[in-house]
């Protein structure tokens, strides 16, 4: 069932676990994720970046594919279709109009004032259509700009302003995680995380969820993280399996066989993540 993130994140917040957000890149990934989450009876958030939207021919193509797949695979778990890192108000509106049930407006590169203004505009448009909104404060770095530094961490007072002045449903504060592969151990600021959780009372989102040691993920859940964004870890295991399959099967040329050769590795990783996020912050 396609729904927004309100109920699933509230429940996760109250019961102290986290919902997995897996990025989708194509039809097969969507299927592997939906089938595994259904098997494990885990609610899931399917994240679509603007790059993935372009690759998959637009928000409508993605929304119609996901809706049809939910029907044809008889998926019964709650599924949210979420725009990941929407870079403009227009992009968020386009995703909402196409049928997305949740959007992230990432105005973190702008001033706090501008971030609040843009986020408010998205919330106004989204809530009217029962769509939930996530916003970012501070800046989650990535391979593109190196490991997170002190400047990128969210300021507690800015996080509180963004939460209180916009009416968002979830908040992604930069707390030391980065997108992609870590150079060294991530330095998550749990004190700041807890403070932001207590002062905003919102479900918190941790971006850059790949490559963070399990104990740190579990501790994050006890400090208010209710949604973990995962992309790179799935890409790595999928690519490794496909590479091995191609090396061992030099004459194969059917793209269905090639893409499918990463299915089991990906499904195993999805299960591992589900178990980790369910473990209520206990090691
Ligand atoms: P990773 O690619 O590091 O898992 O991050 C995913 C993410 O945060 C998407 O928003």
XYZ file of N, CA, C and O and ligand atoms in Angstrom, residues 21 23 84-85 104 140 178-182 206-210 229-233 235, ligand 1:
98
model
N 15.116 3.334 4.568
C 14.913 4.064 3.311
C 15.949 3.475 2.359
O 17.148 3.584 2.613
N 17.323 3.507 -1.553
C 17.210 4.210 -2.835
C 16.948 3.214 -3.951
O 17.536 2.127 -3.962
N 14.136 11.970 -2.711
C 15.338 12.105 -1.884
C 16.121 13.342 -2.356
O 16.427 13.470 -3.543
N 16.428 14.243 -1.449
C 17.183 15.465 -1.766
C 16.567 16.294 -2.896
O 17.256 16.624 -3.875
N 11.541 15.145 0.229
C 12.546 15.845 1.021
C 12.906 17.112 0.268
O 13.241 17.060 -0.917
N 24.886 17.405 4.987
C 25.448 16.048 4.940
C 26.414 16.001 3.758
O 26.000 16.174 2.617
N 28.197 10.806 6.172
C 28.403 11.291 4.801
C 27.837 10.283 3.803
O 27.699 9.102 4.103
N 27.514 10.756 2.616
C 27.058 9.851 1.560
C 28.261 9.100 0.982
O 29.352 9.657 0.881
N 28.030 7.854 0.603
C 29.088 7.101 -0.062
C 30.024 6.413 0.918
O 29.667 6.162 2.068
N 31.234 6.134 0.462
C 32.188 5.347 1.252
C 32.945 6.248 2.233
O 33.389 7.337 1.869
N 33.036 5.795 3.500
C 33.734 6.579 4.533
C 35.241 6.460 4.408
O 35.758 5.394 4.115
N 18.732 9.833 9.428
C 20.182 9.805 9.245
C 20.490 9.443 7.793
O 20.154 8.351 7.330
N 21.099 10.390 7.090
C 21.536 10.142 5.709
C 22.910 9.481 5.730
O 23.584 9.478 6.757
N 23.312 8.944 4.584
C 24.629 8.312 4.513
C 24.704 7.083 5.397
O 25.686 6.867 6.105
N 23.663 6.256 5.355
C 23.556 5.118 6.275
C 24.447 3.931 5.945
O 24.512 2.982 6.717
N 25.147 3.970 4.821
C 26.030 2.846 4.463
C 27.381 3.005 5.136
O 27.875 4.125 5.266
N 18.823 6.197 5.753
C 18.922 6.191 4.289
C 20.098 5.337 3.833
O 21.238 5.583 4.226
N 19.791 4.351 2.981
C 20.818 3.404 2.540
C 20.812 3.295 1.018
O 19.774 3.009 0.413
N 21.963 3.480 0.431
C 22.098 3.323 -1.009
C 23.399 2.585 -1.353
O 23.381 1.500 -1.927
N 24.516 3.150 -0.934
C 25.828 2.615 -1.337
C 26.031 1.151 -0.956
O 26.555 0.368 -1.757
N 25.626 0.758 0.240
C 25.828 -0.638 0.662
C 25.151 -1.613 -0.303
O 25.688 -2.693 -0.592
N 24.480 -0.963 -3.482
C 25.190 -0.873 -4.766
C 26.452 -1.732 -4.743
O 26.761 -2.431 -5.703
P 24.569 6.114 1.301
O 24.740 6.036 -0.186
O 25.823 6.510 1.988
O 23.972 4.887 1.856
O 23.556 7.317 1.586
C 22.270 7.253 1.060
C 21.514 8.503 1.374
O 21.743 9.154 2.362
C 20.457 8.905 0.441
O 19.826 10.068 0.840
